[in-house]
């Protein structure tokens, strides 16, 4: 008796639809002859029948009752109804991400536009601010002057043809190197405030209020002028007067001059080759009377000589006369200041105060304003 | 003017709409069509889902989701006379999707906790009321699903393959393994009566 059949697998193959029409017909014929396959067919069919038994029984599921079914039905219909009613809301819900993305993009674009505009305004504001920033080099023409100004690669050139320029350089603001081109030479600034005058194509006067300058004149060695120095090119020895303090007897600064003709020994603060103002010949003694001539340089020199000689009264008078005769002279401010000093040394407080106030009135932004102001109060 | 009795007679004698007509009405958004389909197929669907999932909590939700999914794809109904296999296919798809989601959740829990400890399925299992149901419960859910779709719901292997999204060869393999395991558990009489 055969216990197995090689075509036994075809039982499930036929049930699962894996056999074609002819194969099914042949297998049916085989089942009629093969008891093993026939038994297998019955077993598979019995299994299917067992699985279908609850289905054939019909009715409600064992774990469900009529009430639960009605509840589930109601819930389903309500859910279906809800899917139909809120169509606009669903449409809005679909649009919500699009709206959000659009708004986000819009915000980003606005932000970018604002950033670009802000950057442009900064770019325009910075040059504007830079142009509004105070010029580190302040040039003031004292009276009619012919001059021009040119900046060339961190070198500022001021060409002075005629007249007087008062120049102040603020090196704390990264000022460029400054060179004053004169008809007969040049003046290089080394951080200072100074006044330079040109008359008739020649440098006539250099006064240094602060810092230091170097004067280069044609055919002459360079001359360094420190604060308080006054340089004049007279045939007479050049004068440099230093006034470093407003005290009762401020020392005179060293003077510069290559052709010194002084007969007096230089003071200890005087550099070699330089003369002090005290070495100049004193003016006619015993006279407070002042006579000023048409030569302002001579008048000023005479007044300065009186001051250096210790004749404060006469010096003050000469400086007053100088101011009256030559109010537009480049040395007028120095004369006004030195008059205050002379009067202070003379001990006349009231006159000193009046002279100081006169200085401040004439030169409200003068170079000696800081020193004169306490004397005017 | 007809009497209420006459109207009742007319309604009673009115021919029932076919499943294809109901699906067309459902696609048009008619609430009554959904109620009619529910009345016709909620019981076999409920039974099918319960036998496959063995989960009392999931049955109602899956049944609910099956009909709502049918509403959404009613326009694509192929027009066959009975939509029961079609609904079974939708339910099988949802069951398979739920099983994958749950498997991911269990995997995550296992990875989060002690990987050596097996995470037990916390869902309450339906009590098997017969030897066949107990043997059926021992099968894996994919095998159980394929067997019930083929032997109870009468779907072809091609239809099962399409509904579950697996190759047809896999369906044949699952059916063969499911029958073998069931027959090892049960001693079946030719008339379908089983004894353990």
XYZ file of C-alpha atoms in Angstrom:
573
model
C 0.000 0.000 0.000
C 1.283 3.395 -1.021
C 1.666 5.821 1.934
C 2.641 8.865 -0.078
C 2.147 10.227 -3.531
C 4.583 12.407 -5.473
C 1.635 14.551 -6.622
C 0.405 15.209 -3.105
C 1.600 18.815 -3.272
C -0.838 19.423 -6.104
C -3.726 19.276 -3.630
C -2.852 22.660 -2.156
C -1.605 23.894 -5.523
C -5.005 23.247 -7.019
C -6.762 24.879 -4.063
C -4.558 27.929 -4.218
C -5.041 28.333 -7.976
C -1.574 27.386 -9.006
C -2.744 24.771 -11.507
C -4.009 25.629 -14.937
C -7.229 24.222 -16.405
C -5.668 21.111 -17.980
C -3.599 20.461 -14.897
C -6.705 20.652 -12.744
C -8.498 18.170 -14.972
C -5.601 15.747 -14.881
C -5.236 16.084 -11.125
C -8.946 15.423 -10.617
C -8.518 12.203 -12.594
C -5.529 11.369 -10.454
C -7.441 11.978 -7.253
C -10.048 9.454 -8.403
C -7.343 6.836 -8.586
C -4.984 7.895 -5.733
C -6.332 7.303 -2.250
C -3.523 9.340 -0.663
C -4.295 12.449 -2.672
C -8.028 11.901 -2.145
C -7.477 11.777 1.605
C -5.357 14.919 1.411
C -8.073 16.707 -0.512
C -10.595 15.773 2.135
C -8.300 16.940 4.906
C -7.748 20.308 3.309
C -11.426 20.745 2.667
C -12.198 19.742 6.239
C -9.751 22.381 7.455
C -11.439 25.013 5.332
C -14.827 23.908 6.582
C -13.646 24.171 10.155
C -12.396 27.671 9.518
C -15.661 28.651 7.848
C -17.834 27.213 10.586
C -18.274 30.466 12.504
C -19.041 32.211 9.242
C -21.674 29.691 8.345
C -23.225 30.130 11.751
C -23.831 33.793 10.824
C -25.343 36.335 13.185
C -23.488 38.834 15.246
C -19.945 38.275 16.351
C -19.676 36.513 19.647
C -18.207 39.521 21.435
C -20.751 41.970 20.068
C -24.385 42.750 20.697
C -27.056 44.729 18.926
C -26.480 47.830 21.033
C -22.765 47.869 20.303
C -23.438 47.474 16.620
C -25.852 50.418 16.637
C -23.364 52.536 18.534
C -20.602 51.703 16.101
C -22.909 52.449 13.200
C -23.865 55.817 14.631
C -20.258 56.658 15.288
C -19.285 55.713 11.755
C -22.048 57.773 10.159
C -21.198 60.747 12.338
C -17.569 60.470 11.309
C -18.572 60.222 7.663
C -20.818 63.242 8.088
C -17.940 65.156 9.646
C -15.789 64.432 6.626
C -18.404 66.019 4.383
C -19.313 69.132 6.364
C -16.070 70.940 7.105
C -14.941 71.211 3.518
C -13.930 74.885 3.830
C -12.002 74.099 6.968
C -10.245 71.253 5.224
C -9.420 73.520 2.356
C -8.093 76.059 4.813
C -6.123 73.321 6.552
C -4.566 72.403 3.232
C -3.768 76.010 2.586
C -2.301 76.576 6.036
C 1.157 75.163 5.233
C 1.193 77.119 1.988
C 0.223 80.294 3.814
C 2.814 79.654 6.483
C 5.495 79.054 3.885
C 4.454 82.187 2.012
C 4.503 84.281 5.164
C 7.867 82.856 6.148
C 9.315 83.632 2.745
C 7.844 87.111 2.891
C 9.387 87.722 6.304
C 12.768 86.531 5.067
C 12.552 88.796 2.030
C 11.563 91.771 4.173
C 14.445 91.008 6.507
C 16.883 90.804 3.618
C 15.573 94.038 2.142
C 15.868 95.758 5.500
C 19.390 94.424 5.957
C 20.416 95.612 2.498
C 18.861 99.033 3.016
C 20.417 99.333 6.453
C 23.766 98.391 5.017
C 23.428 100.984 2.297
C 22.452 103.627 4.803
C 25.465 102.653 6.858
C 27.641 102.830 3.796
C 26.365 106.306 3.062
C 26.373 107.329 6.677
C 29.963 106.345 7.281
C 31.427 108.635 4.632
C 29.032 111.324 5.756
C 30.174 110.865 9.308
C 33.735 110.810 8.130
C 33.180 114.004 6.215
C 31.572 115.537 9.282
C 34.492 114.510 11.442
C 36.724 117.396 12.397
C 39.717 117.842 10.171
C 42.854 116.914 12.099
C 44.656 119.713 10.270
C 43.109 123.097 10.922
C 44.343 125.919 8.776
C 43.316 129.468 9.427
C 44.396 132.311 7.199
C 45.167 135.410 9.174
C 44.198 138.158 6.795
C 44.593 137.899 3.037
C 46.712 134.926 2.142
C 47.426 132.975 -0.977
C 47.619 129.334 -0.227
C 46.455 125.949 -1.417
C 46.054 122.586 0.172
C 46.689 119.148 -1.254
C 46.592 115.664 0.228
C 48.747 113.092 -1.469
C 49.009 109.600 0.015
C 49.136 110.409 3.709
C 51.144 113.537 2.989
C 49.315 116.793 3.217
C 50.974 119.693 1.455
C 50.058 123.281 2.115
C 51.547 125.693 -0.353
C 51.784 129.230 1.009
C 52.478 131.931 -1.567
C 51.790 134.982 0.533
C 50.205 135.942 3.812
C 50.000 134.225 7.158
C 48.575 130.842 8.064
C 47.899 129.578 11.535
C 48.047 125.807 11.465
C 47.125 123.337 14.156
C 47.618 119.635 13.654
C 45.803 117.147 15.885
C 47.909 114.033 15.700
C 45.559 112.211 18.050
C 43.204 111.901 15.057
C 45.735 110.153 12.849
C 46.597 113.275 10.936
C 48.705 112.883 7.830
C 52.240 114.133 7.665
C 52.132 117.841 7.011
C 54.513 119.800 4.852
C 54.193 123.541 4.323
C 55.735 124.508 1.015
C 57.178 127.988 1.168
C 58.559 130.085 -1.722
C 62.076 129.720 -0.354
C 61.877 126.378 1.369
C 59.570 124.168 3.340
C 58.355 123.635 6.842
C 57.739 120.173 8.178
C 55.396 119.639 11.034
C 56.270 117.240 13.849
C 53.037 117.462 15.802
C 52.389 121.074 16.601
C 50.500 124.329 16.312
C 52.332 127.043 14.546
C 51.994 130.187 12.465
C 53.949 130.832 9.292
C 54.093 134.008 7.266
C 55.358 134.750 3.774
C 56.043 138.229 2.535
C 57.331 139.160 -0.901
C 58.209 135.603 -1.828
C 60.199 134.963 1.334
C 59.424 133.307 4.601
C 59.106 136.175 6.990
C 58.158 134.536 10.254
C 57.526 131.211 11.952
C 55.974 131.044 15.378
C 55.599 127.709 17.158
C 52.935 127.548 19.837
C 53.024 123.832 20.550
C 55.147 120.907 19.563
C 57.912 121.246 17.082
C 58.548 122.053 13.422
C 61.564 121.733 11.163
C 62.297 124.628 8.852
C 64.193 123.960 5.633
C 65.221 127.060 3.760
C 67.246 127.044 0.597
C 70.959 126.949 1.216
C 70.603 126.786 4.967
C 70.697 123.848 7.320
C 67.474 122.531 8.757
C 66.312 124.367 11.797
C 64.215 122.757 14.508
C 61.833 125.101 16.244
C 60.229 124.039 19.492
C 57.197 125.356 21.326
C 57.400 129.086 21.980
C 60.026 129.707 19.325
C 59.724 132.614 16.936
C 61.820 132.660 13.840
C 62.382 135.702 11.643
C 64.817 135.993 8.731
C 66.080 139.434 9.474
C 69.655 140.262 8.679
C 69.912 140.707 12.347
C 70.227 137.525 14.289
C 67.088 135.439 14.267
C 65.108 135.516 17.372
C 63.610 132.674 19.117
C 61.753 133.365 22.213
C 60.364 130.705 24.379
C 57.620 131.427 26.754
C 56.886 128.217 28.515
C 54.906 129.472 31.410
C 52.713 132.334 32.384
C 54.420 132.724 35.741
C 55.783 135.955 37.047
C 59.090 135.370 35.270
C 58.622 132.753 32.577
C 61.856 131.619 31.012
C 62.446 132.414 27.446
C 62.712 129.564 25.063
C 65.781 128.928 23.009
C 66.025 130.834 19.796
C 67.234 129.542 16.530
C 69.714 131.141 14.250
C 72.686 129.906 12.413
C 74.400 133.245 12.334
C 74.415 134.074 15.952
C 75.899 137.412 16.850
C 75.182 137.385 20.509
C 77.769 138.720 22.843
C 76.167 137.311 25.901
C 76.612 133.669 26.816
C 73.614 131.552 26.142
C 71.425 130.466 28.967
C 71.428 126.969 30.156
C 68.205 126.161 28.271
C 69.532 127.536 25.045
C 70.738 125.094 22.512
C 74.176 125.499 21.054
C 74.292 128.028 18.313
C 71.126 129.703 19.426
C 70.702 133.024 21.097
C 68.272 134.112 23.638
C 66.221 137.243 23.473
C 68.239 138.688 26.309
C 71.236 138.881 24.022
C 69.619 141.449 21.817
C 70.680 145.019 22.326
C 68.392 146.679 24.798
C 66.207 149.441 23.602
C 66.870 153.013 24.611
C 66.735 152.991 28.339
C 64.727 155.146 30.646
C 61.961 155.685 28.261
C 58.510 154.291 28.477
C 57.619 156.252 25.484
C 57.083 154.164 22.520
C 57.562 155.175 19.004
C 56.710 152.713 16.374
C 57.895 152.973 12.865
C 56.621 151.651 9.607
C 58.616 148.458 10.016
C 56.520 146.068 12.091
C 59.382 143.619 12.436
C 61.568 146.265 13.966
C 58.797 147.379 16.274
C 58.179 143.886 17.439
C 61.830 143.205 17.882
C 62.214 146.276 19.967
C 59.309 145.313 22.163
C 60.675 141.847 22.586
C 64.071 143.213 23.474
C 62.531 145.335 26.183
C 60.780 142.309 27.558
C 63.959 140.304 27.514
C 65.794 143.141 29.228
C 63.347 143.098 32.090
C 61.845 146.466 31.312
C 58.309 145.275 31.623
C 56.669 148.658 31.506
C 58.401 149.641 28.306
C 57.823 146.238 26.790
C 54.127 146.459 27.537
C 53.990 149.896 26.011
C 55.822 148.818 22.882
C 53.584 145.793 22.464
C 50.545 148.042 22.849
C 51.961 150.379 20.213
C 52.640 147.442 17.956
C 49.076 146.290 18.276
C 47.812 149.770 17.495
C 50.079 150.279 14.485
C 50.031 146.804 13.055
C 46.776 145.144 14.069
C 46.832 142.829 11.064
C 50.434 141.852 11.373
C 51.011 138.125 11.877
C 52.818 138.951 15.112
C 49.890 140.868 16.501
C 48.592 137.934 18.534
C 52.052 137.335 19.974
C 52.312 140.997 20.800
C 48.962 140.904 22.585
C 50.034 137.916 24.592
C 53.470 139.239 25.412
C 51.917 142.498 26.515
C 49.881 140.536 29.053
C 53.033 138.803 30.226
C 54.930 142.059 30.525
C 52.150 143.643 32.533
C 51.892 140.613 34.778
C 55.597 140.779 35.481
C 55.271 144.418 36.295
C 52.789 143.561 39.011
C 49.920 145.633 37.694
C 47.071 143.226 38.226
C 44.288 145.434 36.961
C 46.094 146.341 33.773
C 47.101 142.735 33.305
C 43.488 141.682 33.608
C 42.432 144.330 31.095
C 45.180 143.278 28.680
C 44.180 139.642 29.063
C 40.569 140.471 28.331
C 41.704 142.467 25.337
C 43.649 139.459 24.086
C 40.617 137.199 24.489
C 38.429 139.744 22.750
C 40.812 140.036 19.818
C 41.600 136.342 19.618
C 38.779 134.312 21.109
C 40.341 131.178 19.644
C 43.916 132.266 20.027
C 46.734 129.878 20.679
C 47.407 131.367 24.141
C 43.825 131.414 25.198
C 44.287 128.691 27.815
C 47.098 130.638 29.472
C 45.489 134.060 29.255
C 42.045 133.066 30.473
C 43.092 132.678 34.165
C 44.674 136.114 34.041
C 41.491 137.672 32.712
C 39.402 136.422 35.618
C -53.374 58.961 -1.880
C -51.770 55.794 -0.650
C -52.083 54.579 2.887
C -49.089 53.987 5.165
C -49.604 50.244 4.804
C -49.394 50.554 1.033
C -46.190 52.596 1.273
C -44.659 50.053 3.609
C -45.466 47.369 1.123
C -43.851 49.353 -1.656
C -40.704 49.912 0.364
C -40.549 46.288 1.353
C -40.938 45.152 -2.216
C -38.419 47.639 -3.597
C -35.368 45.847 -4.969
C -32.283 46.135 -2.872
C -29.484 48.142 -4.338
C -26.489 46.152 -5.439
C -23.121 46.669 -3.844
C -21.938 48.407 -6.974
C -24.841 50.866 -6.801
C -24.189 51.456 -3.126
C -20.557 52.167 -3.853
C -21.547 54.691 -6.510
C -23.871 56.407 -4.063
C -21.152 56.309 -1.460
C -18.757 57.933 -3.866
C -21.392 60.643 -4.352
C -21.346 61.248 -0.613
C -24.683 59.729 0.316
C -24.847 58.884 3.964
C -27.537 56.231 3.484
C -25.290 54.132 1.249
C -22.701 53.891 3.959
C -25.330 52.810 6.473
C -26.582 50.144 4.099
C -23.097 48.803 3.455
C -22.405 48.805 7.143
C -25.541 46.832 7.852
C -24.590 44.287 5.208
C -20.935 43.722 6.002
C -20.125 44.899 9.503
C -20.652 41.427 10.989
C -18.366 39.446 8.650
C -15.819 42.236 8.727
C -15.950 42.389 12.498
C -15.513 38.647 12.692
C -12.653 38.654 10.206
C -10.809 41.417 11.998
C -11.356 39.817 15.373
C -10.048 36.456 14.188
C -6.987 37.994 12.565
C -5.998 40.478 15.221
C -7.086 38.593 18.342
C -7.387 42.031 19.934
C -10.682 43.187 21.402
C -9.673 46.834 21.477
C -8.491 47.031 17.920
C -11.492 45.390 16.315
C -13.879 48.300 16.635
C -11.307 50.822 15.580
C -10.232 48.768 12.583
C -13.835 48.188 11.553
C -14.522 51.898 11.796
C -11.370 52.740 9.846
C -12.193 50.148 7.182
C -15.539 51.739 6.323
C -14.097 55.247 6.377
C -11.307 54.103 4.064
C -13.938 52.545 1.810
C -15.660 55.915 1.613
C -12.454 57.571 0.484
C -11.737 55.049 -2.279
C -15.322 54.295 -3.303
C -14.703 55.966 -6.648
C -12.122 53.311 -7.476
C -14.451 50.394 -6.800
C -14.126 47.850 -9.639
C -17.879 47.168 -9.909
C -17.925 43.545 -8.789
C -21.243 42.259 -7.499
C -20.130 41.868 -3.892
C -17.876 44.350 -2.219
C -17.121 42.029 0.673
C -13.738 40.852 -0.702
C -12.936 44.458 -1.469
C -13.741 45.494 2.096
C -11.752 42.532 3.390
C -8.793 43.715 1.348
C -9.058 47.173 2.907
C -9.294 45.684 6.375
C -6.281 43.454 5.686
C -4.290 46.487 4.566
C -5.169 48.359 7.736
C -4.346 45.339 9.876
C -0.994 44.964 8.214
C -0.251 48.662 8.637
C -1.263 48.549 12.276
C 0.919 45.507 12.840
C 3.934 47.273 11.366
C 3.315 50.326 13.501
C 2.956 48.226 16.593
C 6.081 46.255 15.727
C 8.044 49.514 15.452
C 6.655 50.607 18.801
C 7.629 47.316 20.423
C 11.088 47.508 18.879
C 11.533 51.006 20.211
C 10.423 49.943 23.681
C 12.758 46.973 23.596
C 15.656 49.158 22.562
C 14.760 51.744 25.169
C 14.493 49.256 28.000
C 16.302 46.018 28.552
C 16.932 44.532 25.175
C 17.096 41.083 26.653
C 13.583 41.233 28.031
C 10.821 40.527 25.614
C 8.103 43.112 25.538
C 4.796 41.360 25.948
C 1.882 42.492 23.896
C -0.264 44.372 26.415
C -3.375 44.170 24.301
C -6.124 41.916 25.706
C -6.539 38.819 23.595
C -9.932 37.502 22.610
C -10.755 34.237 24.210
C -10.762 31.358 21.713
C -14.041 29.552 21.903
C -13.127 26.429 20.013
C -10.192 24.199 19.180
C -10.031 25.691 15.711
C -9.868 29.205 17.132
C -7.203 28.189 19.631
C -5.150 26.573 16.884
C -5.717 29.613 14.696
C -4.507 31.852 17.507
C -1.227 29.992 17.581
C -0.442 31.008 14.013
C 1.478 34.132 13.318
C -0.678 37.032 12.227
C 0.563 37.058 8.602
C -0.207 33.366 8.231
C -3.524 33.738 9.969
C -4.423 36.663 7.775
C -3.562 34.859 4.558
C -5.392 31.702 5.612
C -8.572 33.486 6.615
C -8.597 35.605 3.488
C -8.185 32.529 1.310
C -10.250 29.873 3.060
C -12.969 31.954 4.692
C -13.320 35.051 2.575
C -12.607 33.272 -0.701
C -10.058 35.695 -2.040
C -7.673 34.397 -4.646
C -3.978 34.348 -3.903
C -3.513 37.148 -6.440
C -6.053 39.303 -4.621
C -4.453 38.565 -1.266
C -1.064 39.384 -2.676
C -2.322 42.691 -3.969
C -4.147 43.573 -0.755
C -1.202 42.783 1.489
C 1.460 44.087 -0.855
C 3.544 40.926 -0.761
C 4.608 38.572 -3.566
C 2.160 35.843 -4.471
C 4.792 33.220 -3.770
C 4.924 34.473 -0.218
C 1.173 34.032 0.041
C 1.442 30.409 -1.216
C 4.162 29.723 1.308
C 2.175 31.263 4.154
C -0.926 29.259 3.226
C 0.971 26.007 3.095
C 2.676 26.669 6.426
C -0.571 27.756 8.054
C -2.404 24.592 6.923
C 0.435 22.369 8.076
C 0.570 23.996 11.511
C -3.191 23.846 11.928
C -3.316 20.177 10.934
C -0.548 19.391 13.359
C -2.663 20.908 16.119
C -6.070 19.657 15.092
C -7.449 16.284 14.189
C -10.069 17.110 11.641
C -13.001 15.010 10.707
C -14.011 15.056 7.058
C -17.138 17.108 7.898
C -15.078 19.863 9.434
C -15.476 18.947 13.085
C -12.219 19.324 14.901
C -10.823 17.697 17.945
C -7.605 18.609 19.655
